[in-house]
PDB file of C-alpha atoms in Angstrom:
ATOM      1  CA  MET A  11       4.085   7.453   3.398  1.00 86.00           C
ATOM      2  CA  ILE A  12       6.317   7.224   6.462  1.00 87.00           C
ATOM      3  CA  LEU A  13       9.162   4.747   6.922  1.00 86.00           C
ATOM      4  CA  CYS A  14      10.609   4.222  10.373  1.00 83.00           C
ATOM      5  CA  VAL A  15      14.322   3.380  10.457  1.00 84.00           C
ATOM      6  CA  SER A  16      16.027   1.908  13.506  1.00 82.00           C
ATOM      7  CA  GLN A  17      19.192   0.068  14.486  1.00 78.00           C
ATOM      8  CA  GLU A  18      17.312  -2.558  16.442  1.00 72.00           C
ATOM      9  CA  TYR A  19      14.130  -4.209  15.299  1.00 65.00           C
ATOM     10  CA  TYR A  20      12.122  -2.903  18.234  1.00 64.00           C
ATOM     11  CA  GLY A  21      14.491  -0.071  19.113  1.00 68.00           C
ATOM     12  CA  GLU A  22      13.909   3.646  18.920  1.00 77.00           C
ATOM     13  CA  SER A  23      13.316   4.665  15.338  1.00 80.00           C
ATOM     14  CA  VAL A  24      13.634   7.737  13.165  1.00 87.00           C
ATOM     15  CA  PRO A  25      10.508   8.426  11.073  1.00 88.00           C
ATOM     16  CA  ILE A  26      11.230   9.570   7.528  1.00 89.00           C
ATOM     17  CA  PRO A  27       8.234  10.965   5.597  1.00 91.00           C
ATOM     18  CA  PHE A  28       8.171  10.584   1.819  1.00 90.00           C
ATOM     19  CA  PRO A  29       8.316  12.220  -0.623  1.00 92.00           C
ATOM     20  CA  ALA A  30      11.648  13.633   0.501  1.00 93.00           C
ATOM     21  CA  THR A  31      14.909  14.807  -1.012  1.00 94.00           C
ATOM     22  CA  ALA A  32      18.039  12.680  -0.743  1.00 93.00           C
ATOM     23  CA  GLU A  33      19.527  15.373   1.491  1.00 93.00           C
ATOM     24  CA  GLU A  34      16.537  15.261   3.857  1.00 94.00           C
ATOM     25  CA  VAL A  35      16.807  11.469   4.087  1.00 92.00           C
ATOM     26  CA  ARG A  36      20.543  11.660   4.871  1.00 90.00           C
ATOM     27  CA  GLU A  37      19.848  14.274   7.522  1.00 91.00           C
ATOM     28  CA  GLU A  38      17.321  12.004   9.256  1.00 89.00           C
ATOM     29  CA  LEU A  39      19.635   8.996   8.996  1.00 86.00           C
ATOM     30  CA  GLY A  40      22.341  11.099  10.609  1.00 86.00           C
ATOM     31  CA  LYS A  41      20.333  10.987  13.818  1.00 84.00           C
ATOM     32  CA  LEU A  42      21.171   7.285  14.099  1.00 80.00           C
ATOM     33  CA  ASP A  43      24.568   6.194  15.372  1.00 68.00           C
ATOM     34  CA  THR A  44      24.707   3.381  12.847  1.00 61.00           C
ATOM     35  CA  GLY A  45      28.313   2.287  13.233  1.00 59.00           C
ATOM     36  CA  SER A  46      28.475  -1.221  11.794  1.00 56.00           C
ATOM     37  CA  GLN A  47      24.985  -2.161  12.923  1.00 62.00           C
ATOM     38  CA  PRO A  48      22.402  -3.024  10.241  1.00 69.00           C
ATOM     39  CA  LEU A  49      19.316  -0.866   9.839  1.00 74.00           C
ATOM     40  CA  PHE A  50      15.714  -2.016  10.019  1.00 78.00           C
ATOM     41  CA  ILE A  51      12.845  -0.425   8.126  1.00 77.00           C
ATOM     42  CA  ARG A  52       9.304  -0.502   9.432  1.00 72.00           C
ATOM     43  CA  GLY A  53       6.193   1.361   8.410  1.00 67.00           C
ATOM     44  CA  ASP A  54       2.658   2.194   9.436  1.00 64.00           C
ATOM     45  CA  GLY A  55      -0.617   1.739   7.548  1.00 61.00           C
ATOM     46  CA  PRO A  56      -0.297   0.139   4.124  1.00 58.00           C
ATOM     47  CA  VAL A  57       3.494  -0.028   4.347  1.00 59.00           C
ATOM     48  CA  TRP A  58       3.802  -2.029   7.561  1.00 59.00           C
ATOM     49  CA  HIS A  59       4.520  -5.147   5.490  1.00 61.00           C
ATOM     50  CA  PHE A  60       7.681  -3.670   3.924  1.00 63.00           C
ATOM     51  CA  GLU A  61       9.685  -5.334   6.652  1.00 58.00           C
ATOM     52  CA  ASP A  62      12.271  -7.790   5.233  1.00 62.00           C
ATOM     53  CA  ARG A  63      11.333  -6.684   1.702  1.00 69.00           C
ATOM     54  CA  LEU A  64      13.137  -3.365   1.467  1.00 77.00           C
ATOM     55  CA  ASP A  65      16.935  -3.080   1.573  1.00 81.00           C
ATOM     56  CA  PRO A  66      17.924  -0.111   3.788  1.00 82.00           C
ATOM     57  CA  ALA A  67      20.703   0.620   1.287  1.00 85.00           C
ATOM     58  CA  VAL A  68      18.144   2.326  -0.978  1.00 88.00           C
ATOM     59  CA  LEU A  69      17.946   5.152   1.562  1.00 89.00           C
ATOM     60  CA  TYR A  70      21.533   6.113   0.760  1.00 88.00           C
ATOM     61  CA  GLN A  71      21.048   6.068  -3.022  1.00 90.00           C
ATOM     62  CA  GLU A  72      19.759   8.975  -5.098  1.00 92.00           C
ATOM     63  CA  THR A  73      17.834   6.587  -7.369  1.00 92.00           C
ATOM     64  CA  GLY A  74      16.533   4.715  -4.332  1.00 91.00           C
ATOM     65  CA  VAL A  75      15.071   7.883  -2.846  1.00 93.00           C
ATOM     66  CA  GLU A  76      13.526   8.788  -6.209  1.00 94.00           C
ATOM     67  CA  LYS A  77      11.826   5.375  -6.359  1.00 91.00           C
ATOM     68  CA  LEU A  78      10.616   5.727  -2.775  1.00 91.00           C
ATOM     69  CA  ASN A  79       9.090   9.072  -3.724  1.00 92.00           C
ATOM     70  CA  ARG A  80       7.242   7.447  -6.622  1.00 90.00           C
ATOM     71  CA  LEU A  81       6.077   4.699  -4.289  1.00 89.00           C
ATOM     72  CA  ALA A  82       4.886   7.297  -1.772  1.00 88.00           C
ATOM     73  CA  GLY A  83       2.729   8.892  -4.462  1.00 89.00           C
ATOM     74  CA  LEU A  84       1.107   5.541  -5.216  1.00 88.00           C
ATOM     75  CA  VAL A  85       0.652   4.523  -1.568  1.00 87.00           C
ATOM     76  CA  ASP A  86      -0.747   7.866  -0.453  1.00 86.00           C
ATOM     77  CA  ALA A  87      -3.355   7.698  -3.222  1.00 86.00           C
ATOM     78  CA  MET A  88      -4.642   4.268  -2.122  1.00 85.00           C
ATOM     79  CA  ASP A  89      -8.013   4.011  -0.448  1.00 85.00           C
ATOM     80  CA  LEU A  90      -8.629   1.397   2.246  1.00 86.00           C
ATOM     81  CA  ASP A  91      -9.630  -1.328  -0.231  1.00 86.00           C
ATOM     82  CA  ALA A  92      -6.531  -0.727  -2.350  1.00 87.00           C
ATOM     83  CA  GLN A  93      -4.372  -0.893   0.777  1.00 87.00           C
ATOM     84  CA  LYS A  94      -5.822  -4.316   1.579  1.00 89.00           C
ATOM     85  CA  VAL A  95      -5.044  -5.562  -1.923  1.00 89.00           C
ATOM     86  CA  PHE A  96      -1.537  -4.110  -1.758  1.00 89.00           C
ATOM     87  CA  ALA A  97      -0.821  -5.821   1.561  1.00 87.00           C
ATOM     88  CA  GLY A  98      -1.973  -9.178   0.221  1.00 89.00           C
ATOM     89  CA  ALA A  99      -0.193  -8.815  -3.124  1.00 90.00           C
ATOM     90  CA  LEU A 100       3.120  -8.214  -1.354  1.00 88.00           C
ATOM     91  CA  ARG A 101       2.582 -11.448   0.526  1.00 88.00           C
ATOM     92  CA  ALA A 102       1.435 -13.366  -2.535  1.00 89.00           C
ATOM     93  CA  GLU A 103       4.305 -12.380  -4.828  1.00 88.00           C
ATOM     94  CA  SER A 104       8.012 -13.057  -4.661  1.00 84.00           C
ATOM     95  CA  VAL A 105       9.301  -9.615  -3.716  1.00 84.00           C
ATOM     96  CA  ASN A 106      13.012  -8.998  -4.161  1.00 83.00           C
ATOM     97  CA  GLY A 107      13.386  -5.297  -3.619  1.00 83.00           C
ATOM     98  CA  LEU A 108      12.024  -1.862  -4.294  1.00 87.00           C
ATOM     99  CA  ASP A 109      11.453  -2.406  -8.016  1.00 88.00           C
ATOM    100  CA  ASP A 110       9.134  -5.336  -7.282  1.00 88.00           C
ATOM    101  CA  ILE A 111       7.259  -3.307  -4.671  1.00 88.00           C
ATOM    102  CA  LEU A 112       6.813  -0.451  -7.155  1.00 87.00           C
ATOM    103  CA  ASP A 113       5.564  -2.837  -9.816  1.00 86.00           C
ATOM    104  CA  ILE A 114       2.943  -4.282  -7.472  1.00 87.00           C
ATOM    105  CA  ALA A 115       1.831  -0.868  -6.213  1.00 86.00           C
ATOM    106  CA  SER A 116       1.284   0.346  -9.765  1.00 84.00           C
ATOM    107  CA  SER A 117      -0.525  -2.822 -10.923  1.00 82.00           C
ATOM    108  CA  LEU A 118      -3.174  -3.502  -8.276  1.00 84.00           C
ATOM    109  CA  GLY A 119      -5.741  -4.104 -11.011  1.00 79.00           C
ATOM    110  CA  ARG A 120      -4.182  -7.468 -11.720  1.00 82.00           C
ATOM    111  CA  TYR A 121      -5.176  -8.750  -8.264  1.00 87.00           C
ATOM    112  CA  GLU A 122      -8.477 -10.015  -6.887  1.00 88.00           C
ATOM    113  CA  PHE A 123      -9.493  -9.495  -3.264  1.00 91.00           C
ATOM    114  CA  ILE A 124     -12.076 -11.626  -1.456  1.00 93.00           C
ATOM    115  CA  GLU A 125     -13.140  -9.808   1.689  1.00 92.00           C
ATOM    116  CA  GLY A 126     -13.286 -11.802   4.911  1.00 94.00           C
ATOM    117  CA  VAL A 127     -11.718 -15.008   3.536  1.00 95.00           C
ATOM    118  CA  THR A 128      -8.714 -15.655   5.777  1.00 95.00           C
ATOM    119  CA  SER A 129      -8.311 -19.447   5.786  1.00 96.00           C
ATOM    120  CA  ASP A 130      -8.659 -22.551   3.616  1.00 96.00           C
ATOM    121  CA  LYS A 131     -11.992 -23.346   5.232  1.00 96.00           C
ATOM    122  CA  GLU A 132     -13.422 -19.904   4.550  1.00 96.00           C
ATOM    123  CA  LEU A 133     -12.080 -19.989   0.993  1.00 95.00           C
ATOM    124  CA  GLY A 134     -13.688 -23.378   0.393  1.00 94.00           C
ATOM    125  CA  GLY A 135     -17.021 -22.063   1.667  1.00 95.00           C
ATOM    126  CA  TRP A 136     -16.784 -18.979  -0.542  1.00 94.00           C
ATOM    127  CA  LEU A 137     -15.948 -21.075  -3.628  1.00 93.00           C
ATOM    128  CA  VAL A 138     -18.895 -23.408  -3.089  1.00 93.00           C
ATOM    129  CA  GLU A 139     -21.318 -20.577  -2.363  1.00 91.00           C
ATOM    130  CA  HIS A 140     -20.267 -18.668  -5.492  1.00 88.00           C
ATOM    131  CA  GLY A 141     -20.160 -21.703  -7.776  1.00 86.00           C
ATOM    132  CA  GLN A 142     -16.394 -21.535  -8.311  1.00 84.00           C
ATOM    133  CA  ALA A 143     -15.329 -24.792  -6.687  1.00 83.00           C
ATOM    134  CA  GLY A 144     -15.127 -26.636 -10.004  1.00 78.00           C
ATOM    135  CA  VAL A 145     -18.141 -28.768  -9.084  1.00 79.00           C
ATOM    136  CA  ASP A 146     -21.761 -27.627  -8.846  1.00 82.00           C
ATOM    137  CA  PHE A 147     -22.637 -29.039  -5.421  1.00 86.00           C
ATOM    138  CA  PRO A 148     -26.376 -29.271  -4.630  1.00 88.00           C
ATOM    139  CA  LYS A 149     -27.245 -27.208  -1.569  1.00 89.00           C
ATOM    140  CA  GLU A 150     -28.409 -30.350   0.198  1.00 91.00           C
ATOM    141  CA  VAL A 151     -24.812 -31.581   0.507  1.00 91.00           C
ATOM    142  CA  TRP A 152     -23.231 -28.281   1.526  1.00 91.00           C
ATOM    143  CA  PRO A 153     -23.284 -29.085   5.276  1.00 92.00           C
ATOM    144  CA  TYR A 154     -21.227 -32.256   4.621  1.00 91.00           C
ATOM    145  CA  LEU A 155     -18.497 -30.816   2.406  1.00 93.00           C
ATOM    146  CA  ASP A 156     -14.837 -30.605   3.378  1.00 94.00           C
ATOM    147  CA  TYR A 157     -14.511 -26.855   2.949  1.00 95.00           C
ATOM    148  CA  ALA A 158     -10.964 -26.755   4.286  1.00 95.00           C
ATOM    149  CA  GLY A 159      -9.927 -29.397   1.740  1.00 94.00           C
ATOM    150  CA  ILE A 160     -11.664 -27.571  -1.110  1.00 94.00           C
ATOM    151  CA  GLY A 161     -10.002 -24.301  -0.133  1.00 93.00           C
ATOM    152  CA  ALA A 162      -6.571 -25.902   0.290  1.00 94.00           C
ATOM    153  CA  ALA A 163      -6.778 -27.509  -3.156  1.00 92.00           C
ATOM    154  CA  TYR A 164      -7.749 -24.201  -4.742  1.00 91.00           C
ATOM    155  CA  TYR A 165      -4.985 -22.343  -2.896  1.00 93.00           C
ATOM    156  CA  ALA A 166      -2.404 -24.892  -4.020  1.00 91.00           C
ATOM    157  CA  GLY A 167      -3.422 -24.417  -7.633  1.00 87.00           C
ATOM    158  CA  HIS A 168      -3.875 -20.644  -7.661  1.00 88.00           C
ATOM    159  CA  GLY A 169      -1.506 -19.275  -5.032  1.00 89.00           C
ATOM    160  CA  GLY A 170      -2.225 -15.946  -3.406  1.00 92.00           C
ATOM    161  CA  ALA A 171      -2.102 -15.006   0.244  1.00 93.00           C
ATOM    162  CA  TYR A 172      -4.404 -14.812   3.243  1.00 94.00           C
ATOM    163  CA  THR A 173      -4.368 -11.516   5.120  1.00 90.00           C
ATOM    164  CA  PRO A 174      -6.255 -10.393   8.237  1.00 90.00           C
ATOM    165  CA  ASN A 175      -8.766  -8.749   5.872  1.00 90.00           C
ATOM    166  CA  GLY A 176      -9.191 -11.381   3.170  1.00 93.00           C
ATOM    167  CA  TYR A 177      -7.672 -13.451   0.385  1.00 95.00           C
ATOM    168  CA  VAL A 178      -5.639 -11.842  -2.403  1.00 94.00           C
ATOM    169  CA  LYS A 179      -4.534 -13.550  -5.604  1.00 92.00           C
ATOM    170  CA  ARG A 180      -3.743 -12.716  -9.195  1.00 86.00           C
ATOM    171  CA  ARG A 181      -6.823 -12.412 -11.358  1.00 77.00           C
ATOM    172  CA  GLU A 182      -7.393 -15.262 -13.751  1.00 66.00           C
ATOM    173  CA  VAL A 183      -7.386 -14.004 -17.303  1.00 52.00           C
ATOM    174  CA  VAL A 184      -7.924 -16.796 -19.751  1.00 44.00           C
ATOM    175  CA  GLN A 185      -7.660 -15.884 -23.407  1.00 42.00           C
ATOM    176  CA  THR A 186     -10.954 -16.769 -25.007  1.00 40.00           C
ATOM    177  CA  GLN A 187     -10.894 -19.935 -27.076  1.00 41.00           C
ATOM    178  CA  LYS A 188     -11.447 -19.703 -30.803  1.00 44.00           C
ATOM    179  CA  LYS A 189     -14.999 -20.721 -31.532  1.00 44.00           C
ATOM    180  CA  THR A 190     -14.266 -22.303 -34.921  1.00 45.00           C
ATOM    181  CA  ASP A 191     -11.255 -23.498 -36.847  1.00 46.00           C
ATOM    182  CA  ARG A 192     -11.281 -20.269 -38.813  1.00 44.00           C
ATOM    183  CA  PRO A 193      -8.770 -17.526 -37.982  1.00 49.00           C
ATOM    184  CA  ALA A 194      -9.925 -15.383 -35.093  1.00 64.00           C
ATOM    185  CA  PHE A 195     -10.240 -11.700 -34.534  1.00 78.00           C
ATOM    186  CA  ALA A 196      -8.147 -10.738 -31.523  1.00 82.00           C
ATOM    187  CA  LEU A 197      -7.643  -7.403 -29.816  1.00 82.00           C
ATOM    188  CA  THR A 198      -5.051  -6.601 -27.188  1.00 84.00           C
ATOM    189  CA  LEU A 199      -6.719  -4.236 -24.732  1.00 85.00           C
ATOM    190  CA  ALA A 200      -4.642  -2.214 -22.307  1.00 81.00           C
ATOM    191  CA  SER A 201      -5.207  -0.118 -19.187  1.00 79.00           C
ATOM    192  CA  PRO A 202      -2.686   1.764 -17.048  1.00 72.00           C
ATOM    193  CA  THR A 203      -2.273  -1.395 -14.949  1.00 69.00           C
ATOM    194  CA  ASP A 204      -2.341  -4.352 -17.339  1.00 73.00           C
ATOM    195  CA  ALA A 205      -3.077  -5.746 -20.809  1.00 78.00           C
ATOM    196  CA  VAL A 206      -5.172  -8.675 -22.024  1.00 81.00           C
ATOM    197  CA  SER A 207      -5.730 -10.459 -25.332  1.00 82.00           C
ATOM    198  CA  LEU A 208      -9.365 -11.049 -26.232  1.00 82.00           C
ATOM    199  CA  ASP A 209     -10.680 -13.208 -29.082  1.00 83.00           C
ATOM    200  CA  LEU A 210     -13.809 -11.894 -30.785  1.00 83.00           C
ATOM    201  CA  PRO A 211     -16.711 -12.241 -30.701  1.00 83.00           C
ATOM    202  CA  ALA A 212     -16.542 -12.563 -26.914  1.00 83.00           C
ATOM    203  CA  SER A 213     -19.245 -13.628 -24.474  1.00 82.00           C
ATOM    204  CA  ASP A 214     -20.471 -11.364 -21.677  1.00 82.00           C
ATOM    205  CA  ASP A 215     -18.523 -13.484 -19.193  1.00 80.00           C
ATOM    206  CA  GLU A 216     -15.308 -13.141 -21.194  1.00 83.00           C
ATOM    207  CA  LEU A 217     -15.784  -9.382 -21.453  1.00 86.00           C
ATOM    208  CA  GLU A 218     -16.364  -9.220 -17.697  1.00 85.00           C
ATOM    209  CA  GLN A 219     -13.140 -11.172 -17.062  1.00 83.00           C
ATOM    210  CA  ALA A 220     -11.219  -8.745 -19.264  1.00 84.00           C
ATOM    211  CA  LYS A 221     -12.766  -5.810 -17.429  1.00 85.00           C
ATOM    212  CA  ARG A 222     -11.714  -7.194 -14.049  1.00 82.00           C
ATOM    213  CA  ALA A 223      -8.220  -7.975 -15.287  1.00 80.00           C
ATOM    214  CA  LEU A 224      -7.734  -4.433 -16.552  1.00 82.00           C
ATOM    215  CA  GLY A 225      -9.246  -2.874 -13.455  1.00 81.00           C
ATOM    216  CA  LEU A 226     -11.764  -0.915 -15.530  1.00 83.00           C
ATOM    217  CA  ASP A 227     -15.466  -0.250 -15.056  1.00 82.00           C
ATOM    218  CA  ASP A 228     -16.002  -0.027 -18.819  1.00 84.00           C
ATOM    219  CA  LEU A 229     -13.958  -1.608 -21.623  1.00 87.00           C
ATOM    220  CA  ASP A 230     -14.698   1.411 -23.824  1.00 84.00           C
ATOM    221  CA  SER A 231     -11.998   3.223 -21.864  1.00 83.00           C
ATOM    222  CA  ALA A 232      -9.394   0.535 -22.645  1.00 85.00           C
ATOM    223  CA  ALA A 233      -6.731   1.365 -25.209  1.00 84.00           C
ATOM    224  CA  ILE A 234      -6.425  -0.982 -28.203  1.00 83.00           C
ATOM    225  CA  ARG A 235      -2.752  -1.859 -28.339  1.00 77.00           C
ATOM    226  CA  ASP A 236      -2.862  -4.456 -31.122  1.00 78.00           C
ATOM    227  CA  VAL A 237      -5.304  -5.889 -33.669  1.00 80.00           C
ATOM    228  CA  GLU A 238      -4.879  -9.401 -35.067  1.00 80.00           C
ATOM    229  CA  ILE A 239      -7.135 -10.559 -37.914  1.00 79.00           C
ATOM    230  CA  GLY A 240      -6.252 -13.839 -39.547  1.00 77.00           C
ATOM    231  CA  TYR A 241      -8.089 -13.570 -42.879  1.00 76.00           C
ATOM    232  CA  PRO A 242      -6.349 -12.971 -46.244  1.00 78.00           C
ATOM    233  CA  TRP A 243      -8.159  -9.664 -46.688  1.00 77.00           C
ATOM    234  CA  ALA A 244      -7.251  -8.360 -43.221  1.00 78.00           C
ATOM    235  CA  HIS A 245      -4.844  -5.776 -44.673  1.00 77.00           C
ATOM    236  CA  LEU A 246      -7.794  -4.109 -46.436  1.00 78.00           C
ATOM    237  CA  LEU A 247      -9.510  -3.276 -43.143  1.00 78.00           C
ATOM    238  CA  PRO A 248      -8.871   0.165 -41.629  1.00 75.00           C
ATOM    239  CA  ARG A 249      -7.051   0.006 -38.300  1.00 68.00           C
ATOM    240  CA  ASP A 250      -7.291   3.675 -37.326  1.00 70.00           C
ATOM    241  CA  ALA A 251      -9.943   4.608 -34.751  1.00 69.00           C
ATOM    242  CA  ILE A 252     -11.082   0.997 -34.404  1.00 78.00           C
ATOM    243  CA  THR A 253     -13.331   0.342 -31.397  1.00 83.00           C
ATOM    244  CA  LEU A 254     -14.103  -2.818 -29.462  1.00 85.00           C
ATOM    245  CA  GLU A 255     -17.775  -2.523 -30.389  1.00 85.00           C
ATOM    246  CA  ASP A 256     -17.099  -2.202 -34.125  1.00 83.00           C
ATOM    247  CA  ALA A 257     -14.594  -5.064 -34.097  1.00 84.00           C
ATOM    248  CA  SER A 258     -17.016  -7.282 -32.148  1.00 85.00           C
ATOM    249  CA  VAL A 259     -19.843  -6.661 -34.617  1.00 85.00           C
ATOM    250  CA  LEU A 260     -17.620  -7.434 -37.610  1.00 84.00           C
ATOM    251  CA  ALA A 261     -16.191 -10.555 -35.945  1.00 84.00           C
ATOM    252  CA  GLU A 262     -19.692 -11.850 -35.240  1.00 83.00           C
ATOM    253  CA  CYS A 263     -20.762 -11.221 -38.840  1.00 83.00           C
ATOM    254  CA  VAL A 264     -17.696 -12.964 -40.234  1.00 81.00           C
ATOM    255  CA  GLN A 265     -18.176 -15.944 -37.947  1.00 76.00           C
ATOM    256  CA  GLY A 266     -21.523 -16.655 -39.601  1.00 76.00           C
ATOM    257  CA  MET A 267     -20.203 -16.438 -43.170  1.00 78.00           C
ATOM    258  CA  THR A 268     -19.716 -19.390 -45.482  1.00 78.00           C
ATOM    259  CA  ARG A 269     -16.488 -19.823 -47.427  1.00 74.00           C
ATOM    260  CA  GLU A 270     -18.152 -18.286 -50.461  1.00 77.00           C
ATOM    261  CA  ASP A 271     -19.403 -15.379 -48.366  1.00 78.00           C
ATOM    262  CA  LEU A 272     -15.881 -14.769 -47.091  1.00 78.00           C
ATOM    263  CA  ARG A 273     -14.474 -14.793 -50.631  1.00 78.00           C
ATOM    264  CA  VAL A 274     -17.093 -12.303 -51.810  1.00 81.00           C
ATOM    265  CA  PHE A 275     -16.572 -10.124 -48.737  1.00 80.00           C
ATOM    266  CA  GLY A 276     -12.839  -9.945 -49.438  1.00 79.00           C
ATOM    267  CA  ALA A 277     -13.489  -8.991 -53.065  1.00 80.00           C
ATOM    268  CA  VAL A 278     -15.880  -6.215 -52.004  1.00 81.00           C
ATOM    269  CA  LEU A 279     -13.330  -4.842 -49.544  1.00 80.00           C
ATOM    270  CA  GLU A 280     -10.736  -4.684 -52.308  1.00 77.00           C
ATOM    271  CA  VAL A 281     -13.088  -2.679 -54.527  1.00 78.00           C
ATOM    272  CA  GLU A 282     -14.620  -0.395 -51.922  1.00 75.00           C
ATOM    273  CA  GLU A 283     -11.481   0.365 -49.874  1.00 73.00           C
ATOM    274  CA  PRO A 284     -13.414   1.138 -46.655  1.00 70.00           C
ATOM    275  CA  ARG A 285     -12.162   3.904 -44.380  1.00 66.00           C
ATOM    276  CA  SER A 286     -13.946   2.734 -41.222  1.00 65.00           C
ATOM    277  CA  PHE A 287     -15.602  -0.325 -39.695  1.00 62.00           C
ATOM    278  CA  HIS A 288     -19.067   1.185 -40.030  1.00 59.00           C
TER     279      HIS A 288
END
């Protein structure tokens, strides 16, 4: 990651590569005759959009340089697709400094990127084509639809940002609705980038939403941060080494039980003292 620092917005700049030590940064800044003039920070590649979002004062702070080094590690590891998401996320969010930039760079899994959608009209067309416009329009009426209006309405309700490469917005993660009035099984699944609460049993679509939100290819790799089971005998269930698959199977079985079945099941648990979900 390289930041270019100058005294004038389009003036001659000093490139500072990161990671760097605080001493190296001060040495490079010493090449500028700053006086009382403010500094401007620009960048190339995925960091070009740091302009107006990064206070030059961080360059003079030990902690600021440390954070820039952490950011450099994240930015330098991004592939082209991740860079596109990062650029859009910085536009979509309210960014008030280096901490916000770091948070976004380390949480790209929470964002969705739609390649090639750069305007309300293109967004409206994409929504209709992919059945996400809120209305299932017959193909016969597609040529007559107000795609710009559809896209604008969606943008107003969901936020995000258009970039030269596509549309970026936060992923929609809706906690699954309880399927009956009975207490639900709920797991909080976590990845390095995010966490999501999932009611069980969950549909394939709900599992896919959770997977996208966590930025994972397989939910088996998600960590189980919390388990919530709302039945009186919940304390009798083993919580160690629980898996999403085991919890889903048990939740589905319990959902089909009558009140008498649930009472008997609780009594059996008390007697047997199970050590696993199997």
